[in-house]
mmCIF file of C-alpha atoms and ligand atoms in Angstrom:
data_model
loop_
_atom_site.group_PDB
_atom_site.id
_atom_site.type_symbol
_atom_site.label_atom_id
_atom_site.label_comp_id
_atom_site.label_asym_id
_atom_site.label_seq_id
_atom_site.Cartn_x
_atom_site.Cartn_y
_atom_site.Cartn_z
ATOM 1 C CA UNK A 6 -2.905 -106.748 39.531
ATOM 2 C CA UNK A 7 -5.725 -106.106 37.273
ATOM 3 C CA UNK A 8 -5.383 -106.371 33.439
ATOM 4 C CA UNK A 9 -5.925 -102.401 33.424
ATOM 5 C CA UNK A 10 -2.643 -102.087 35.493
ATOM 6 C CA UNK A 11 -0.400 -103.915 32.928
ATOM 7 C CA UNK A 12 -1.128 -101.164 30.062
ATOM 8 C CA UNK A 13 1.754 -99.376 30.539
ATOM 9 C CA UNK A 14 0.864 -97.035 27.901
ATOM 10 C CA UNK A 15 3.387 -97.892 25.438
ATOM 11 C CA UNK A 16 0.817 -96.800 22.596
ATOM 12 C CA UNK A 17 -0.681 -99.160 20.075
ATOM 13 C CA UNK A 18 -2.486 -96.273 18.247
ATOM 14 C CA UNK A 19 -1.857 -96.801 14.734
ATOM 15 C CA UNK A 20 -3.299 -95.023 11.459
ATOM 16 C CA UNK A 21 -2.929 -98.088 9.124
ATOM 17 C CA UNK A 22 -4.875 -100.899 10.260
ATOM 18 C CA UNK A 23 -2.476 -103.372 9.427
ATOM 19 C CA UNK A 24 0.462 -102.255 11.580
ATOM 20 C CA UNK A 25 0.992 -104.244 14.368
ATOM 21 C CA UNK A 26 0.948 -102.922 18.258
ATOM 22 C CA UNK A 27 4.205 -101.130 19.089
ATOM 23 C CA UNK A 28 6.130 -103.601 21.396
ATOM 24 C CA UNK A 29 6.274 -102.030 24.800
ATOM 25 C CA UNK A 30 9.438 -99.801 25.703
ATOM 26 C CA UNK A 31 12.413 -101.409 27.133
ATOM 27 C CA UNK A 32 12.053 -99.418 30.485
ATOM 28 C CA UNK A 33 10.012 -96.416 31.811
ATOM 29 C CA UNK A 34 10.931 -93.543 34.817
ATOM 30 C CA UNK A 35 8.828 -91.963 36.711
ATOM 31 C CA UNK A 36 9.561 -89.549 39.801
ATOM 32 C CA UNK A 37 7.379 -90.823 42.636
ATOM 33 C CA UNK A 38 8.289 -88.194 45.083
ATOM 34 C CA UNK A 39 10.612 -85.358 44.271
ATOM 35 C CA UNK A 40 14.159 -86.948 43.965
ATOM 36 C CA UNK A 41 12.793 -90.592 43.875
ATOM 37 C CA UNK A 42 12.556 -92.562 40.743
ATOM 38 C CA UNK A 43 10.774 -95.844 40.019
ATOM 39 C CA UNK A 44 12.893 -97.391 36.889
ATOM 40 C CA UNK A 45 10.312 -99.945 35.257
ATOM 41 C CA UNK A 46 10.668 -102.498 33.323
ATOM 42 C CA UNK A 47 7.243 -103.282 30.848
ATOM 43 C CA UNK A 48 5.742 -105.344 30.793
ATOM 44 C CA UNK A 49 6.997 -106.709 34.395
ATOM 45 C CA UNK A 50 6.771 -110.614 33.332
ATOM 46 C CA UNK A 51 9.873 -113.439 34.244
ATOM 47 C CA UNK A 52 13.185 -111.197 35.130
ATOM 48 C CA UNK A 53 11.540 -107.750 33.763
ATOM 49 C CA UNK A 54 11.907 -106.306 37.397
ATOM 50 C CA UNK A 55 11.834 -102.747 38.704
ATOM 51 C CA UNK A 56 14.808 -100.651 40.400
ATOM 52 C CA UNK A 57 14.560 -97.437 42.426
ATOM 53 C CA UNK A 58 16.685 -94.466 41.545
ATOM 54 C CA UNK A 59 16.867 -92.369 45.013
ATOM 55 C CA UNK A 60 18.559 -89.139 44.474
ATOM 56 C CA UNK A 61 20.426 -87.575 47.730
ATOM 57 C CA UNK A 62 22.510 -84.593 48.366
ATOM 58 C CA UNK A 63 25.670 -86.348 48.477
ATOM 59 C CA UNK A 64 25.228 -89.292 46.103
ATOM 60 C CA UNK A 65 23.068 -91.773 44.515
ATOM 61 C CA UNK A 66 21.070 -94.845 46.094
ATOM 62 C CA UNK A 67 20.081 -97.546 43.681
ATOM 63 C CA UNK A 68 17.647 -99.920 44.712
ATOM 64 C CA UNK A 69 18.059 -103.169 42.603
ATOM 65 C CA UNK A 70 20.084 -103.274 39.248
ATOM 66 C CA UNK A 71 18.652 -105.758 36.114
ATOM 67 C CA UNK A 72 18.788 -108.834 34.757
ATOM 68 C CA UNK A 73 21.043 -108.787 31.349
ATOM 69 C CA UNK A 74 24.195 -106.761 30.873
ATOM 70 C CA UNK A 75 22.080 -104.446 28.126
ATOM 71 C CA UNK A 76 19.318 -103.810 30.736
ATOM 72 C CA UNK A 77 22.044 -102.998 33.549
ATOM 73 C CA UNK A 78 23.952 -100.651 31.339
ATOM 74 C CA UNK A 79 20.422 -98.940 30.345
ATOM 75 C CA UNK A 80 19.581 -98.372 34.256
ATOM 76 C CA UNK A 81 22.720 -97.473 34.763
ATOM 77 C CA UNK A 82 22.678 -94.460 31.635
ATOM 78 C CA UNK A 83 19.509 -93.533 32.813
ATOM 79 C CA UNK A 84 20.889 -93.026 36.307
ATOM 80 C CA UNK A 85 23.584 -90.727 35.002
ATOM 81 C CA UNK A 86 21.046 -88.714 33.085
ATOM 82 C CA UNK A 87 19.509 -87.882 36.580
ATOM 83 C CA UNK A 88 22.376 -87.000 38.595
ATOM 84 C CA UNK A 89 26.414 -86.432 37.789
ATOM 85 C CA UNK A 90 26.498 -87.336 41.680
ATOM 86 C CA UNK A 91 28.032 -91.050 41.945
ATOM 87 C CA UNK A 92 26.197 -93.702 43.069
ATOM 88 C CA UNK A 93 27.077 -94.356 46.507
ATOM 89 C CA UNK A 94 24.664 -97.430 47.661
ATOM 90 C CA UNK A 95 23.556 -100.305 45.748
ATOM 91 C CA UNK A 96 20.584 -102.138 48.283
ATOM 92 C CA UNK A 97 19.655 -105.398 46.818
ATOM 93 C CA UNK A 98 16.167 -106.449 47.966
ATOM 94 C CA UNK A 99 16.626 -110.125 47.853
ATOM 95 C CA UNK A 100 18.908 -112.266 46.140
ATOM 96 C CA UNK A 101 17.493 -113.502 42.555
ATOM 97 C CA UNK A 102 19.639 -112.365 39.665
ATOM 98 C CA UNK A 103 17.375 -110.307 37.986
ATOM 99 C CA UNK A 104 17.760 -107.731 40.708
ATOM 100 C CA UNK A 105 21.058 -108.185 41.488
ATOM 101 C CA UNK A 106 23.132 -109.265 38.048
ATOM 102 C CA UNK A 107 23.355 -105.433 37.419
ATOM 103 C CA UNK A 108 25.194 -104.722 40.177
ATOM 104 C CA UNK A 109 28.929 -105.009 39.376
ATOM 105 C CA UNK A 110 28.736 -101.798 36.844
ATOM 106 C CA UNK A 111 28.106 -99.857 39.687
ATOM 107 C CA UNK A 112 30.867 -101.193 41.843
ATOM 108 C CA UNK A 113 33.392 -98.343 40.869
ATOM 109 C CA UNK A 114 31.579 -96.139 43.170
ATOM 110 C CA UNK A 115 28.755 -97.919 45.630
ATOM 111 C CA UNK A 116 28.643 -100.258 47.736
ATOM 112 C CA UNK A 117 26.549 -103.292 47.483
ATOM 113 C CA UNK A 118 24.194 -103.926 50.714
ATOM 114 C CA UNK A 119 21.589 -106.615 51.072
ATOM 115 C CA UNK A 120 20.215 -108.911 53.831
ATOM 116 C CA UNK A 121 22.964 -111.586 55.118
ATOM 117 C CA UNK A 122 20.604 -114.369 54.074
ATOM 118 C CA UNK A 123 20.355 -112.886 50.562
ATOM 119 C CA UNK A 124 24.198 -112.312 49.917
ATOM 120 C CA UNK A 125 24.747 -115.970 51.168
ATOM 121 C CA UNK A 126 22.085 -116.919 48.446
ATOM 122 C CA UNK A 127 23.559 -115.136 45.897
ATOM 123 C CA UNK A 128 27.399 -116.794 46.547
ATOM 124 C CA UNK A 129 25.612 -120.069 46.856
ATOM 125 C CA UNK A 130 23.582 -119.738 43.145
ATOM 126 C CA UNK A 131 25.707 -117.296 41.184
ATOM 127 C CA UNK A 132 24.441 -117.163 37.769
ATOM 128 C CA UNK A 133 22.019 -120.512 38.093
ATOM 129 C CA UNK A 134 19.431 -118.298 37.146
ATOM 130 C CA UNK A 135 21.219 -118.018 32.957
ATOM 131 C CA UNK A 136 20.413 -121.509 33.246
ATOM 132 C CA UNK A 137 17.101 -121.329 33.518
ATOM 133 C CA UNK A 138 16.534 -118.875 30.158
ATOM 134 C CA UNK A 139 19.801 -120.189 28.021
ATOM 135 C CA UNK A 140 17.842 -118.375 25.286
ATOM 136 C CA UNK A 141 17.970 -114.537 27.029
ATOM 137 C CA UNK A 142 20.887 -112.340 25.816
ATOM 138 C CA UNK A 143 22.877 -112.298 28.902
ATOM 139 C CA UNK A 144 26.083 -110.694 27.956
ATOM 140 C CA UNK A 145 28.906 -110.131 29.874
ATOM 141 C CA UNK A 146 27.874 -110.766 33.386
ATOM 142 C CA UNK A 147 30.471 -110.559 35.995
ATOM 143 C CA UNK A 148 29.010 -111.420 39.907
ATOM 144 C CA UNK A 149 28.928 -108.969 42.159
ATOM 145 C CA UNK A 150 27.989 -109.732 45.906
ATOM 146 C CA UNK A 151 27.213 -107.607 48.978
ATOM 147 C CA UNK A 152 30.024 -106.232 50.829
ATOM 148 C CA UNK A 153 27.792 -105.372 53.674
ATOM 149 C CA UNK A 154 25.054 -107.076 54.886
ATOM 150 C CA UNK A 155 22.513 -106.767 58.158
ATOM 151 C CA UNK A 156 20.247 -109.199 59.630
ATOM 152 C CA UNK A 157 17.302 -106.658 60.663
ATOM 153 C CA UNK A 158 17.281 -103.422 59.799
ATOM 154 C CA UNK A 159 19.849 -100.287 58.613
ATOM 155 C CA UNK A 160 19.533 -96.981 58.155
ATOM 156 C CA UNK A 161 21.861 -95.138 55.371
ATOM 157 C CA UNK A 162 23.443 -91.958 56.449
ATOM 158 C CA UNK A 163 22.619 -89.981 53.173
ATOM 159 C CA UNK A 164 22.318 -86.594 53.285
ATOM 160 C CA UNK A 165 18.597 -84.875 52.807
ATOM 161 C CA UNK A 166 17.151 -88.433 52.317
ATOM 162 C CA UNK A 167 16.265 -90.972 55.184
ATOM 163 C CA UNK A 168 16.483 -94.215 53.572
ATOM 164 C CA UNK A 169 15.671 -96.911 55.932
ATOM 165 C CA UNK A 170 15.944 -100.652 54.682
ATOM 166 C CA UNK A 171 13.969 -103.130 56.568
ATOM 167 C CA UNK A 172 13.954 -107.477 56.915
ATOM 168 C CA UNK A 173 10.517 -107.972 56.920
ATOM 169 C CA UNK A 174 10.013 -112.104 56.123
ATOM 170 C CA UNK A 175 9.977 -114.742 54.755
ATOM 171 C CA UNK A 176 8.277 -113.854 51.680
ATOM 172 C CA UNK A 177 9.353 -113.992 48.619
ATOM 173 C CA UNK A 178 12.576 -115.690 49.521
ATOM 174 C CA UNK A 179 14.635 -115.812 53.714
ATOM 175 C CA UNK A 180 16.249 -112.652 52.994
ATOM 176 C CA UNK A 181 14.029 -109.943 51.649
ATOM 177 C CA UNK A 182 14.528 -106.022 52.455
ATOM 178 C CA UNK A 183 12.064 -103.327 51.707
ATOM 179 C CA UNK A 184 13.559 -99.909 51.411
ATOM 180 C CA UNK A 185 10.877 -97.161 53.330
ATOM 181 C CA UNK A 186 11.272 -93.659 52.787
ATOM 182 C CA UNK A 187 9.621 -92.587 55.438
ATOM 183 C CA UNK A 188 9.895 -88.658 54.915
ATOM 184 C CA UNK A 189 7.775 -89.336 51.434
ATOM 185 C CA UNK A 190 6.162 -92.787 52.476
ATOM 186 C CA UNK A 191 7.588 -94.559 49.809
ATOM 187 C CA UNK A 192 7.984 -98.225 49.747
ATOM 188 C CA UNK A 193 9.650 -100.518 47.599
ATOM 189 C CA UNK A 194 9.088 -103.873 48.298
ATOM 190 C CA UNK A 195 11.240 -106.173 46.088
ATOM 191 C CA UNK A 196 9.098 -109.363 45.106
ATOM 192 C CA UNK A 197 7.352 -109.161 48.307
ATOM 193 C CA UNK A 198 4.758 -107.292 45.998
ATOM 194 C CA UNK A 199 4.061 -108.260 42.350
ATOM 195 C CA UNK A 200 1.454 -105.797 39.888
ATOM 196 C CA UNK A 201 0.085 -107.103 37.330
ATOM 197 C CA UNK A 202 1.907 -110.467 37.269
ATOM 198 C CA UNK A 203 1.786 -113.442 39.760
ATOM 199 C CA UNK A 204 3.341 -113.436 43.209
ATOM 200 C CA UNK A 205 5.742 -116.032 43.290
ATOM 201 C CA UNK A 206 6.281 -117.653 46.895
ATOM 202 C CA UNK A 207 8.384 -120.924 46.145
ATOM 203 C CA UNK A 208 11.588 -119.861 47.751
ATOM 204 C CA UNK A 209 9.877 -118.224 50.567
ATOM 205 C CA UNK A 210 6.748 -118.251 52.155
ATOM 206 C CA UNK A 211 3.041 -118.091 51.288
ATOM 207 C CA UNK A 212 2.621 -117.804 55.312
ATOM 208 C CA UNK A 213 5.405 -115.394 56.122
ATOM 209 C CA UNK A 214 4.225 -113.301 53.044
ATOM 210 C CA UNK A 215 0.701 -112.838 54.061
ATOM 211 C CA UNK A 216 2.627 -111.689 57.325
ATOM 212 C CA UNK A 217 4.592 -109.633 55.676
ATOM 213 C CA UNK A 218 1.944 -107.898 53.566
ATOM 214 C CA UNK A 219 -0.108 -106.968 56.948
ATOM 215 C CA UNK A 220 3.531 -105.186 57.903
ATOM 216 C CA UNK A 221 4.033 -103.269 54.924
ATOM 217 C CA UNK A 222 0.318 -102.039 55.461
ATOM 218 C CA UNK A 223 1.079 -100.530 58.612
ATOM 219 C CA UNK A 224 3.767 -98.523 57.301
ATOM 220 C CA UNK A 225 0.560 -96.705 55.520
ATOM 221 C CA UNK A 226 2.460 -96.009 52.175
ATOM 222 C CA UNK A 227 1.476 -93.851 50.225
ATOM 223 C CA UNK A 228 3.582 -95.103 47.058
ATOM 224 C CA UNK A 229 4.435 -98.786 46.404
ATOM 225 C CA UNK A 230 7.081 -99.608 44.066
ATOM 226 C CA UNK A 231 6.789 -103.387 43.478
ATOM 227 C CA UNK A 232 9.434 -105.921 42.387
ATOM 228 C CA UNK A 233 7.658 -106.194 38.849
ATOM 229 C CA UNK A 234 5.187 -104.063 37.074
ATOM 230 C CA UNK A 235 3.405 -100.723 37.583
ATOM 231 C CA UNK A 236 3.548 -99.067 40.839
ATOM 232 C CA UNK A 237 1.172 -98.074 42.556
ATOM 233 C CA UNK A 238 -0.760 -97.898 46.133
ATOM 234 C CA UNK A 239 -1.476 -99.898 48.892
ATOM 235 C CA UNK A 240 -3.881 -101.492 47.063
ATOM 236 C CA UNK A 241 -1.405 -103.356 45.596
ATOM 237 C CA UNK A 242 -0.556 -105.091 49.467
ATOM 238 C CA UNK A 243 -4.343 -105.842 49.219
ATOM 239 C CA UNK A 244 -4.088 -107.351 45.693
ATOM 240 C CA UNK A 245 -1.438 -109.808 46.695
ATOM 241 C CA UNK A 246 -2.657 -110.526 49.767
ATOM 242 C CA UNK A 247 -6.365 -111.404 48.050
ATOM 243 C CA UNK A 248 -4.267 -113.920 45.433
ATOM 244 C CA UNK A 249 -2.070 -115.678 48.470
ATOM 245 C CA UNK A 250 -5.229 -116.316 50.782
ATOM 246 C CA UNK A 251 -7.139 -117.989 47.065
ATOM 247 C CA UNK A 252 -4.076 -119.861 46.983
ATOM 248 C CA UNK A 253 -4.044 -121.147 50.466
ATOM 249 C CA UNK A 254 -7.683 -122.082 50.391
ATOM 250 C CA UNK A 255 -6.548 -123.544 47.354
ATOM 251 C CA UNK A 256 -4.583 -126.198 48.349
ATOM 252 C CA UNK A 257 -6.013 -127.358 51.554
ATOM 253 C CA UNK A 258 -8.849 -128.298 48.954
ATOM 254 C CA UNK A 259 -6.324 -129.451 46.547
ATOM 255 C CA UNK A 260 -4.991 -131.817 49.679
ATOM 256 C CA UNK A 261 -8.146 -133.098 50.967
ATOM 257 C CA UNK A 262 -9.041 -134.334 47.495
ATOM 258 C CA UNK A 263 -5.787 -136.008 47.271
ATOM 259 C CA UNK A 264 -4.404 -133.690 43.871
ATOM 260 C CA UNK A 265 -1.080 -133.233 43.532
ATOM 261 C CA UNK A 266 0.120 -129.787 43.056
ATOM 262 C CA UNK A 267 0.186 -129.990 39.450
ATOM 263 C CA UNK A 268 -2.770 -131.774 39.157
ATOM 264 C CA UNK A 269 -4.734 -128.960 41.050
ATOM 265 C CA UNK A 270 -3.142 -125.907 38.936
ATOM 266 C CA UNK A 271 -4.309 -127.965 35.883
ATOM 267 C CA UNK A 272 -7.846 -128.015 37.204
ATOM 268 C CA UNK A 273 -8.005 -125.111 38.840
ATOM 269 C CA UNK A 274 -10.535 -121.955 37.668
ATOM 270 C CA UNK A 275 -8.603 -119.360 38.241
ATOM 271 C CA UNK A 276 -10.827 -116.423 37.912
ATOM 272 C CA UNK A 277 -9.702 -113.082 37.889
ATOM 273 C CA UNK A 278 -5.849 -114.281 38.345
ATOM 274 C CA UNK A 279 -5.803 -115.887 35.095
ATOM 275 C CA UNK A 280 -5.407 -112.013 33.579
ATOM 276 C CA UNK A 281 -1.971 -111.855 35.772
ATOM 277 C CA UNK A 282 0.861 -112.280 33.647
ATOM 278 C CA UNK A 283 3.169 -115.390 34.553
ATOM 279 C CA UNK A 284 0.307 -117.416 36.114
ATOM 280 C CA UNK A 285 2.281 -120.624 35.847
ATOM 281 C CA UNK A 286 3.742 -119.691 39.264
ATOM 282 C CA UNK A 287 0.753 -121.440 40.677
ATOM 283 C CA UNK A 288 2.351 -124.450 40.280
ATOM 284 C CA UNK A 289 4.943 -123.423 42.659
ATOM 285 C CA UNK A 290 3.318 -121.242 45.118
ATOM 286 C CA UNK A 291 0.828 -124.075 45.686
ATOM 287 C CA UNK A 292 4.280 -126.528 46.125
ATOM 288 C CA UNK A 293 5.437 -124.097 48.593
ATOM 289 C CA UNK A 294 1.627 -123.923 50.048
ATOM 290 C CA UNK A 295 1.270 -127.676 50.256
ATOM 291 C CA UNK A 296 4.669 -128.078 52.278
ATOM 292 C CA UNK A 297 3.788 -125.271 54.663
ATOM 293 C CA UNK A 298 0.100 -126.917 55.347
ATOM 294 C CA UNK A 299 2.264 -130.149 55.776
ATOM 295 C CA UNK A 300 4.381 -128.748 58.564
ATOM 296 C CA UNK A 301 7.384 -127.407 56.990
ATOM 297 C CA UNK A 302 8.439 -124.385 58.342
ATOM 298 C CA UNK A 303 8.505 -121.550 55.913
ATOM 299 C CA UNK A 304 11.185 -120.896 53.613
ATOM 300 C CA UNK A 305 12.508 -124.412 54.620
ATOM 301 C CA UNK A 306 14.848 -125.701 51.363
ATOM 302 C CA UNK A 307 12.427 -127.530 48.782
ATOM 303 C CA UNK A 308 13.638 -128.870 45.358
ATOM 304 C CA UNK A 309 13.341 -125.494 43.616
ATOM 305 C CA UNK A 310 14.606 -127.595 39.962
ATOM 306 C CA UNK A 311 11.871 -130.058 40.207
ATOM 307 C CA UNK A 312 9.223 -127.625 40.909
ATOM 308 C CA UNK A 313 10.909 -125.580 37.671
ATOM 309 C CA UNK A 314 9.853 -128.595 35.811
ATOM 310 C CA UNK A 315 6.701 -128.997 37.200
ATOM 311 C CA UNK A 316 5.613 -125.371 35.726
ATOM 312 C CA UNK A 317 7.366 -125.960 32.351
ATOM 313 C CA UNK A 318 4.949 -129.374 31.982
ATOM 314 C CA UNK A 319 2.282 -126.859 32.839
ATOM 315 C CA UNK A 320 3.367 -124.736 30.231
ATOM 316 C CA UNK A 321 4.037 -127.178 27.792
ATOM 317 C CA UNK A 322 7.519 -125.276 27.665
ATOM 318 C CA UNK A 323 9.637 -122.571 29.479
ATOM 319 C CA UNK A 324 7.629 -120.126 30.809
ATOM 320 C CA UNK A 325 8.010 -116.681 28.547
ATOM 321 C CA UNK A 326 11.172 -114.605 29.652
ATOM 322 C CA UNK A 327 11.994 -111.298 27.433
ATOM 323 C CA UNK A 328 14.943 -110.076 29.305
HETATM 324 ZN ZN1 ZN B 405 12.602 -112.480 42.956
#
């Protein structure tokens, strides 16, 4: 989550002073482990999230698809250019479309598995989240939801790789799923981890997430593959953890001197955050932080639209999306 781990390398070398910085590329691979791919998506900001490519003996897992029908189709090449094996598992992590849009062009061949919470989300919003950006390039998106969920944890039967995908929250949202590796100690998390851009606990739980991030830590990973951005180590865990506990602190000041949420993210220094991309989210996470001081038990509904707004007045316009 420092500004060093958003250079994704893309090259802005240049020989002519007056060219401008290449833009970064549209997604990046790189094998973690033998067999295990994190597919990134630079520079990691608003629905620029990562998927996992996990190559087994007998067929394909894909952890997460994309956002936009161009992005989907691009994971989905870049899976085929790994393995003529079909993909036989889609897991989606949690519910928001950016992760899960993708999924219905792999449907031919895998089947879709999340966390019961999550699938319900996704029938209950659909595609709320086009709304949101009606600028993005969405093409043509068709749903796709889970045709098998769990409620705590599954293993998948594949053949050479143990893939075991956990509930660990709230967090991020009520139905979040890691996916452990355990043979090569390779997480990925989903949203419950962010690099390089803001955690984002509105739908979940600042609480449950710092709860969450002490459980992922005693996997011991060696490799974390967050929901957006570089991966990394367990430092990121620490990282995210450091930013919820400012937060927290945050707003029981915030509270005591009678701010409103907005008020206090307008004021507020934020230090070494403000490098994270996407730091509007405080807005929100100190909404979500402000309900749980008041009593509210985490991940209980709150008015997700009006908080939206509340971070666009921050912005003085919609936050920057370039899916
Ligand atoms: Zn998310």
């Amino acid at each position: 989550m420092s500004p060093t781990d958003t250079d994704m390398g893309t090259g802005t070398g240049t020989d002519e002073g007056t060219r401008s910085p290449a833009p970064p590329p549209l997604h990046e691979v790189r094998e973690v482990e033998e067999g295990v791919y994190a597919y990134l998506q630079p520079n990691g900001g608003w629905c620029l999230n990562n998927a996992g490519i996990l190559l087994a003996k007998d067929g394909v897992v894909v952890v997460d698809t994309a956002a936009t029908e161009a992005r989907a189709r691009m994971l989905r090449q870049t899976v085929q250019a790994l393995s003529a094996r079909p993909v036989t598992v889609v897991v989606n992590t949690h519910s928001h479309g950016d992760h899960t849009f993708g999924n219905y062009l792999f449907a031919d061949s895998a089947t879709v598995v999340a966390h019961e919470q999550a699938a319900a989300e996704m029938a209950e919003h659909g595609m709320a989240l086009q709304g949101l950006w009606p600028g993005v390039d969405w093409g043509r998106i068709e749903l796709s939801l889970p045709r098998v969920t769990f409620s705590d944890r599954m293993t998948l039967s594949t053949d050479g790789l143990r893939v075991q995908l956990l509930h660990i929250g709230p967090g991020h949202t009520a139905g979040d799923v890691v996916v452990w590796l355990p043979d090569h100690r390779v997480l990925f998390t989903g949203d419950l981890v962010f690099s390089g851009s803001t955690p984002f606990v509105l739908m979940g739980s600042l609480t449950g997430s710092l709860q969450v991030l002490d459980r992922l830590r005693a996997l011991e990973p060696l490799h974390v593959v967050p929901g957006h951005g570089p991966a990394g180590g367990p430092d990121l865990l620490d990282m995210n953890a450091d930013y919820l506990r400012w937060v927290r602190g945050l707003a029981r000041s915030g509270l005591a001197d009678g701010l409103t949420p907005l008020e206090l993210a307008r004021s507020a220094d934020l230090g070494p955050y403000a490098q994270l991309l996407d730091s509007e989210r405080l807005v929100c996470n100190l909404i979500r932080a402000y309900a749980e001081e008041s009593g509210l038990p985490p991940a209980a509904p709150l008015d997700v639209q009006s908080a939206f707004e509340e971070m666009i007045t921050l912005c003085g316009g919609l936050p920057h999306c370039e899916a």
